[in-house]
Short mmCIF file of C-alpha atoms and ligand atoms in Angstrom, two decimals:
data_model
loop_
_atom_site.label_atom_id
_atom_site.label_comp_id
_atom_site.label_asym_id
_atom_site.label_seq_id
_atom_site.Cartn_x
_atom_site.Cartn_y
_atom_site.Cartn_z
CA MET A 15 -10.28 28.35 -0.70
CA SER A 16 -10.18 24.54 -0.69
CA ALA A 17 -12.21 22.50 1.83
CA ASP A 18 -10.54 21.33 5.05
CA PRO A 19 -9.69 17.62 4.51
CA ARG A 20 -9.94 17.07 8.28
CA THR A 21 -13.68 17.62 8.23
CA THR A 22 -14.74 16.92 4.63
CA ALA A 23 -16.62 13.66 4.10
CA PRO A 24 -14.31 11.26 2.23
CA THR A 25 -15.27 9.47 -0.97
CA LEU A 26 -15.19 5.88 0.26
CA GLY A 27 -14.75 2.82 -1.91
CA ARG A 28 -16.37 -0.34 -0.62
CA LEU A 29 -15.44 -3.99 -0.35
CA THR A 30 -18.10 -6.33 0.99
CA ALA A 31 -16.55 -9.59 2.16
CA PRO A 32 -18.37 -12.78 1.15
CA ALA A 33 -19.91 -14.71 4.07
CA ALA A 34 -17.37 -17.51 3.63
CA TRP A 35 -14.29 -15.39 4.40
CA GLN A 36 -12.68 -16.40 7.69
CA THR A 37 -9.23 -14.82 7.35
CA VAL A 38 -8.00 -11.68 5.62
CA ASP A 39 -4.32 -10.70 5.29
CA LEU A 40 -3.27 -7.07 4.91
CA ILE A 41 0.19 -6.09 3.66
CA SER A 42 1.76 -2.91 2.31
CA ASP A 43 5.02 -1.13 1.58
CA LEU A 44 7.00 -4.03 0.12
CA HIS A 45 8.68 -1.67 -2.37
CA LEU A 46 9.49 -4.60 -4.69
CA GLN A 47 12.45 -3.97 -6.96
CA ALA A 48 14.85 -6.12 -8.99
CA SER A 49 17.84 -5.15 -6.85
CA GLU A 50 16.18 -6.53 -3.68
CA MET A 51 15.51 -10.16 -4.49
CA ALA A 52 15.34 -11.47 -0.91
CA THR A 53 12.26 -9.30 -0.30
CA PHE A 54 10.71 -10.45 -3.58
CA GLU A 55 11.35 -14.12 -2.71
CA ALA A 56 9.79 -13.77 0.75
CA TRP A 57 6.72 -12.15 -0.78
CA ARG A 58 6.50 -14.78 -3.55
CA ASP A 59 6.71 -17.61 -0.98
CA TYR A 60 4.17 -15.95 1.29
CA MET A 61 1.71 -15.46 -1.59
CA ALA A 62 2.10 -19.13 -2.58
CA ARG A 63 1.55 -20.38 0.99
CA THR A 64 -0.97 -18.10 2.64
CA THR A 65 -4.09 -19.81 3.92
CA ALA A 66 -6.07 -16.55 4.02
CA ASP A 67 -9.23 -16.07 1.98
CA ALA A 68 -8.01 -12.69 0.78
CA VAL A 69 -4.79 -10.70 0.53
CA LEU A 70 -5.41 -6.96 0.53
CA ILE A 71 -2.35 -4.96 -0.60
CA LEU A 72 -2.58 -1.42 0.79
CA GLY A 73 -0.13 0.34 -1.51
CA ASP A 74 3.56 0.57 -2.32
CA LEU A 75 3.79 -3.03 -3.45
CA PHE A 76 6.27 -1.70 -6.03
CA GLU A 77 9.24 0.59 -5.49
CA VAL A 78 7.99 2.75 -8.36
CA TRP A 79 5.49 2.32 -11.16
CA VAL A 80 5.73 4.60 -14.17
CA GLY A 81 2.96 3.06 -16.31
CA ASP A 82 1.68 -0.41 -17.17
CA ASP A 83 3.74 -0.47 -20.37
CA ALA A 84 6.92 -0.61 -18.24
CA ALA A 85 5.90 -4.07 -17.02
CA GLU A 86 5.74 -5.46 -20.53
CA SER A 87 9.47 -5.13 -21.09
CA ASP A 88 10.71 -5.73 -17.55
CA PRO A 89 11.41 -9.34 -16.52
CA PHE A 90 11.27 -8.50 -12.81
CA LEU A 91 7.85 -6.85 -13.10
CA GLN A 92 6.73 -9.85 -15.17
CA SER A 93 7.76 -12.11 -12.27
CA CYS A 94 5.72 -9.95 -9.88
CA ALA A 95 2.75 -10.15 -12.26
CA GLN A 96 3.08 -13.93 -12.34
CA VAL A 97 2.98 -14.13 -8.52
CA LEU A 98 -0.16 -11.96 -8.45
CA ARG A 99 -1.77 -14.00 -11.23
CA GLN A 100 -1.10 -17.35 -9.59
CA THR A 101 -2.31 -16.18 -6.18
CA ALA A 102 -5.44 -14.57 -7.64
CA GLN A 103 -6.40 -17.96 -9.06
CA ARG A 104 -6.91 -19.42 -5.58
CA LEU A 105 -7.94 -16.46 -3.40
CA HIS A 106 -9.12 -12.85 -3.55
CA VAL A 107 -6.22 -10.47 -4.19
CA ALA A 108 -6.87 -6.73 -4.13
CA PHE A 109 -4.56 -3.76 -4.67
CA MET A 110 -4.81 -0.18 -3.43
CA PRO A 111 -2.39 2.37 -4.90
CA GLY A 112 0.32 3.91 -2.72
CA ASN A 113 2.47 6.97 -3.28
CA ARG A 114 5.01 4.89 -5.25
CA ASP A 115 2.63 2.90 -7.42
CA PHE A 116 -0.43 5.10 -7.90
CA LEU A 117 0.03 4.71 -11.67
CA VAL A 118 -0.72 0.97 -11.64
CA GLY A 119 -3.57 0.82 -14.12
CA PRO A 120 -6.72 -1.26 -14.55
CA ALA A 121 -5.16 -3.12 -17.51
CA PHE A 122 -2.30 -4.50 -15.39
CA LEU A 123 -4.65 -5.44 -12.53
CA SER A 124 -7.16 -7.20 -14.73
CA ASP A 125 -4.37 -9.02 -16.57
CA CYS A 126 -3.32 -10.40 -13.16
CA GLY A 127 -6.86 -11.09 -11.93
CA VAL A 128 -6.36 -8.55 -9.12
CA HIS A 129 -9.24 -6.39 -7.82
CA ALA A 130 -8.82 -2.63 -7.46
CA LEU A 131 -9.36 -0.94 -4.09
CA SER A 132 -9.81 2.81 -3.90
CA ASP A 133 -8.29 4.84 -1.08
CA PRO A 134 -9.94 5.13 1.41
CA CYS A 135 -12.11 2.04 1.27
CA LEU A 136 -14.68 0.61 3.66
CA LEU A 137 -14.31 -3.12 4.29
CA GLN A 138 -17.64 -4.53 5.42
CA TRP A 139 -17.05 -8.01 6.80
CA GLY A 140 -20.00 -9.45 8.68
CA ALA A 141 -20.66 -7.01 11.52
CA GLN A 142 -17.19 -5.50 11.19
CA ARG A 143 -16.71 -2.22 9.38
CA MET A 144 -13.16 -1.02 8.89
CA VAL A 145 -11.53 1.70 6.83
CA LEU A 146 -8.50 0.76 4.71
CA SER A 147 -6.01 3.27 3.34
CA HIS A 148 -2.43 3.53 2.16
CA GLY A 149 -2.10 6.34 4.71
CA ASP A 150 -0.24 9.07 2.82
CA ALA A 151 -3.39 11.18 2.40
CA LEU A 152 -3.69 11.33 6.20
CA CYS A 153 -0.21 12.83 6.72
CA LEU A 154 -1.54 16.37 6.52
CA ASP A 155 1.35 18.09 8.27
CA ASP A 156 3.62 17.14 5.35
CA ARG A 157 2.44 20.13 3.33
CA ALA A 158 5.04 19.77 0.55
CA TYR A 159 4.06 16.15 0.00
CA GLN A 160 0.31 16.94 0.03
CA ALA A 161 0.84 19.60 -2.67
CA PHE A 162 2.87 17.12 -4.72
CA ARG A 163 0.21 14.44 -4.17
CA GLN A 164 -2.60 16.68 -5.31
CA GLN A 165 -0.73 17.42 -8.51
CA VAL A 166 0.29 13.87 -9.44
CA ARG A 167 -3.14 12.41 -8.63
CA SER A 168 -4.85 14.80 -11.08
CA ALA A 169 -6.07 13.29 -14.35
CA ASP A 170 -4.38 16.03 -16.42
CA TRP A 171 -0.97 15.46 -14.84
CA GLN A 172 -1.26 11.70 -15.30
CA THR A 173 -2.29 11.96 -18.95
CA GLU A 174 0.67 14.24 -19.64
CA PHE A 175 3.11 12.05 -17.67
CA LEU A 176 1.99 8.78 -19.27
CA ALA A 177 2.36 10.32 -22.74
CA LYS A 178 6.11 10.78 -22.18
CA PRO A 179 8.51 8.14 -23.51
CA LEU A 180 9.26 5.35 -21.01
CA HIS A 181 12.93 6.33 -20.54
CA GLU A 182 11.87 9.87 -19.61
CA ARG A 183 9.30 8.62 -17.09
CA LEU A 184 11.89 6.32 -15.52
CA ALA A 185 14.36 9.22 -15.26
CA LEU A 186 11.73 11.45 -13.62
CA ALA A 187 10.80 8.71 -11.16
CA ARG A 188 14.51 8.23 -10.30
CA ALA A 189 14.89 11.99 -9.74
CA MET A 190 11.83 11.99 -7.54
CA ARG A 191 13.15 9.04 -5.51
CA THR A 192 16.51 10.81 -5.06
CA GLN A 193 14.70 13.93 -3.88
CA SER A 194 12.57 11.91 -1.46
CA GLU A 195 15.55 9.94 -0.09
CA SER A 196 17.62 13.08 0.42
CA GLN A 197 14.75 14.55 2.42
CA LYS A 198 14.71 11.38 4.54
CA TYR A 199 18.47 11.50 5.21
CA SER A 200 18.34 15.19 6.05
CA GLY A 201 16.72 14.05 9.30
CA ALA A 202 13.29 15.47 8.52
CA VAL A 203 10.67 14.18 10.95
CA TYR A 204 7.86 12.58 8.98
CA ALA A 205 4.29 13.53 9.67
CA ASP A 206 2.03 10.86 11.12
CA ALA A 207 -1.64 10.28 10.31
CA ASP A 208 -3.74 13.26 11.36
CA ALA A 209 -5.99 12.09 14.23
CA ILE A 210 -8.92 14.39 13.41
CA MET A 211 -8.97 13.33 9.76
CA ALA A 212 -8.64 9.66 10.70
CA LEU A 213 -11.58 9.95 13.13
CA ASN A 214 -13.60 11.80 10.49
CA TRP A 215 -13.07 8.83 8.14
CA LEU A 216 -14.18 6.36 10.80
CA HIS A 217 -17.33 8.37 11.53
CA ALA A 218 -18.17 8.78 7.84
CA ALA A 219 -17.79 5.03 7.34
CA GLY A 220 -19.60 4.03 10.54
CA ALA A 221 -16.45 2.03 11.29
CA ASN A 222 -14.35 1.55 14.39
CA ARG A 223 -11.04 0.47 12.88
CA LEU A 224 -8.59 2.01 10.46
CA VAL A 225 -5.78 0.00 8.84
CA HIS A 226 -3.05 1.81 6.92
CA GLY A 227 0.60 1.61 5.90
CA HIS A 228 3.01 4.24 4.55
CA THR A 229 4.55 5.46 7.80
CA HIS A 230 6.46 2.19 8.40
CA GLN A 231 5.75 2.42 12.15
CA PRO A 232 3.81 -0.78 12.86
CA ALA A 233 1.66 -0.41 15.96
CA ASP A 234 -1.93 -0.53 17.20
CA HIS A 235 -3.14 2.84 18.46
CA PRO A 236 -6.41 3.83 20.10
CA LEU A 237 -8.50 6.02 17.81
CA GLY A 238 -11.63 7.45 19.39
CA THR A 239 -13.39 4.38 20.75
CA GLY A 240 -11.72 2.22 18.09
CA LEU A 241 -8.27 1.30 16.85
CA ARG A 242 -5.75 2.41 14.24
CA HIS A 243 -3.58 -0.44 12.98
CA VAL A 244 -0.37 0.60 11.18
CA LEU A 245 1.22 -1.96 8.85
CA SER A 246 4.93 -2.69 8.61
CA ASP A 247 7.07 -2.19 5.54
CA TRP A 248 9.07 -5.18 4.25
CA SER A 249 12.78 -5.60 3.68
CA LEU A 250 14.85 -8.73 3.74
CA ASP A 251 17.68 -7.05 1.86
CA HIS A 252 18.52 -4.42 4.46
CA ALA A 253 18.74 -4.76 8.23
CA PRO A 254 16.74 -4.62 10.36
CA HIS A 255 14.83 -7.29 8.46
CA ARG A 256 11.06 -7.01 8.46
CA ALA A 257 8.28 -8.89 6.68
CA GLN A 258 5.02 -8.69 8.54
CA VAL A 259 1.50 -9.75 7.65
CA PHE A 260 -1.42 -8.22 9.52
CA ARG A 261 -3.91 -11.06 9.73
CA MET A 262 -7.57 -10.47 10.68
CA GLN A 263 -10.09 -13.12 11.60
CA ARG A 264 -13.84 -12.90 11.11
CA GLY A 265 -15.06 -11.52 14.44
CA GLY A 266 -12.22 -9.02 14.78
CA ASP A 267 -9.23 -10.82 16.30
CA PHE A 268 -5.90 -9.99 14.70
CA THR A 269 -2.29 -11.17 14.77
CA ARG A 270 0.91 -9.91 13.20
CA LEU A 271 2.78 -12.73 11.46
CA ASP A 272 6.51 -12.18 11.31
CA LEU A 273 7.94 -13.80 8.17
CA THR A 274 11.58 -12.88 8.67
CA PRO A 275 13.78 -16.01 8.32
CA THR A 276 14.65 -16.28 12.01
CA THR A 277 11.00 -16.83 12.95
CA ASN A 278 8.79 -19.81 12.30
CA SER A 279 5.40 -18.27 11.68
CA THR A 280 2.96 -20.71 10.16
CA LEU A 281 0.75 -19.41 7.43
O1 LIG B 316 8.35 7.43 -0.80
P1 LIG B 316 9.06 7.90 0.41
O2 LIG B 316 8.78 7.06 1.61
O3 LIG B 316 10.53 8.12 0.18
O4 LIG B 316 8.51 9.36 0.76
C1 LIG B 316 7.14 9.70 0.63
C2 LIG B 316 7.02 10.98 -0.16
N1 LIG B 316 7.72 10.87 -1.45
C3 LIG B 316 7.07 10.48 -2.55
C4 LIG B 316 7.90 10.37 -3.82
C5 LIG B 316 8.19 8.92 -4.13
O5 LIG B 316 9.17 8.42 -3.25
C6 LIG B 316 8.65 8.70 -5.54
C7 LIG B 316 7.49 8.70 -6.47
C8 LIG B 316 7.61 7.66 -7.51
C9 LIG B 316 6.39 7.67 -8.39
C10 LIG B 316 6.70 7.25 -9.78
C11 LIG B 316 5.78 7.81 -10.81
C12 LIG B 316 5.63 9.28 -10.81
C13 LIG B 316 6.89 10.03 -11.06
C14 LIG B 316 6.70 11.48 -10.68
C15 LIG B 316 7.77 12.37 -11.19
C16 LIG B 316 7.50 13.81 -10.94
O6 LIG B 316 5.91 10.14 -2.57
C17 LIG B 316 7.64 12.15 0.59
C18 LIG B 316 6.97 12.21 1.97
C19 LIG B 316 7.19 10.88 2.69
O7 LIG B 316 6.58 9.84 1.90
C20 LIG B 316 6.56 10.82 4.07
O8 LIG B 316 5.16 10.91 3.99
O9 LIG B 316 7.55 13.26 2.69
O10 LIG B 316 7.31 13.35 -0.09
C21 LIG B 316 8.26 13.96 -0.84
O11 LIG B 316 9.44 13.67 -0.77
C22 LIG B 316 7.72 15.04 -1.75
C23 LIG B 316 8.36 16.38 -1.47
O12 LIG B 316 8.23 16.73 -0.14
C24 LIG B 316 7.77 17.44 -2.39
C25 LIG B 316 8.27 17.27 -3.79
C26 LIG B 316 8.16 18.54 -4.56
C27 LIG B 316 8.62 18.35 -5.98
C28 LIG B 316 10.13 18.45 -6.09
C29 LIG B 316 10.60 18.08 -7.46
C30 LIG B 316 12.03 17.59 -7.40
C31 LIG B 316 12.56 17.13 -8.73
C32 LIG B 316 11.98 15.82 -9.19
C33 LIG B 316 11.90 15.79 -10.67
C34 LIG B 316 10.69 15.12 -11.17
MN1 LIG B 317 4.01 4.96 0.96
#
C-alpha cells in the first residue's frame, strides 16, 4: 500500500534569496507554442522589461516538451531559449517543471543560464518562508491524472520515452494533448489543490504561504493561518486575454500585474 500523500512529509527543494533581492516575479502556465505568437511576444517583452530581481517560472512555460533535442531543430524553441538566455544575463531566472514540460532537462537550462527549481520548493527570503509548486501534484481528486503523473515522472518511463525517435515522441505528445483536451471539453470538473496536502506542505516547510499555478484560477485563498496564491495562465491569442505576473516584495506585499494590451501596468 502506498503512503497517503496528504500526510507524508514532502521532499522540498530550497531556494534561499540573496539579501539584495527586493522584488520577485512568479509566472506559470504560458503554454508557449509557435502557433500563438501574441503570447510569446508578450512574454518576450515582459522578460526584457521586468525590473524584478528574479523571475521564477512555476511550470508549463511550454505547451509541450518532448526532450531537449527537440529545441535544437525548432526555430520557435530557439527563440524561447534566446529570451531565457538574455534575461538570465541580468537577473535570476529559475524554472520548475509543469505537467507539460517536465522533460525540460538540465542541459537546456544550463545552456540558457536558468536555475532549476524542484517541485515543491521552499523559498526562504529574509523572514519569509513560502512553498512554490506547479500545483498538479496537489490535485489529488484527479485520480486518473495522478496515476498518469506517477508513471511519466518515473526514471524508467522517461529513459524509455526519451530513447524513442523525435517524430514518435511528438506524435505521442500530440495524442496525449488530444486526450487531455477532449476530457476538458467533455465538461469534466477539474480537481483543485487538496487543502490537507497543501497545509501539510506548509507545516513541513515552516511556511505560511503557498504559490502555485496549473489550475488557471487566479485567486488568493486563506490556507490555515496563511495564504494560497494561485497564478494565472497566459493567452493573448484566445479571448479572454490574460497575462498576469504575481509580484512579491521583500516583506511580503504582493500585486498582480496585468500585462494584457488594454492595461498600462508598469514593470
Ligand atoms: O494539460 P491540461 O491542462 O490539458 O490537463 C492536465 C492533465 N493532462 C496532462 C497531459 C498534458 O496535457 C500533455 C502532456 C504533454 C507532455 C509531453 C511529453 C510526454 C508525452 C507523454 C505521452 C504519453 O498532463 C489532465 C488533468 C488536468 O491537467 C487537470 O489537472 O486532468 O490529465 C489528463 O488528461 C490525464 C488523464 O486523465 C489520464 C491519461 C491516461 C492515459 C491515456 C492515454 C491516452 C492515449 C495517449 C497516447 C500516448
Ligand atoms: Mn499545468
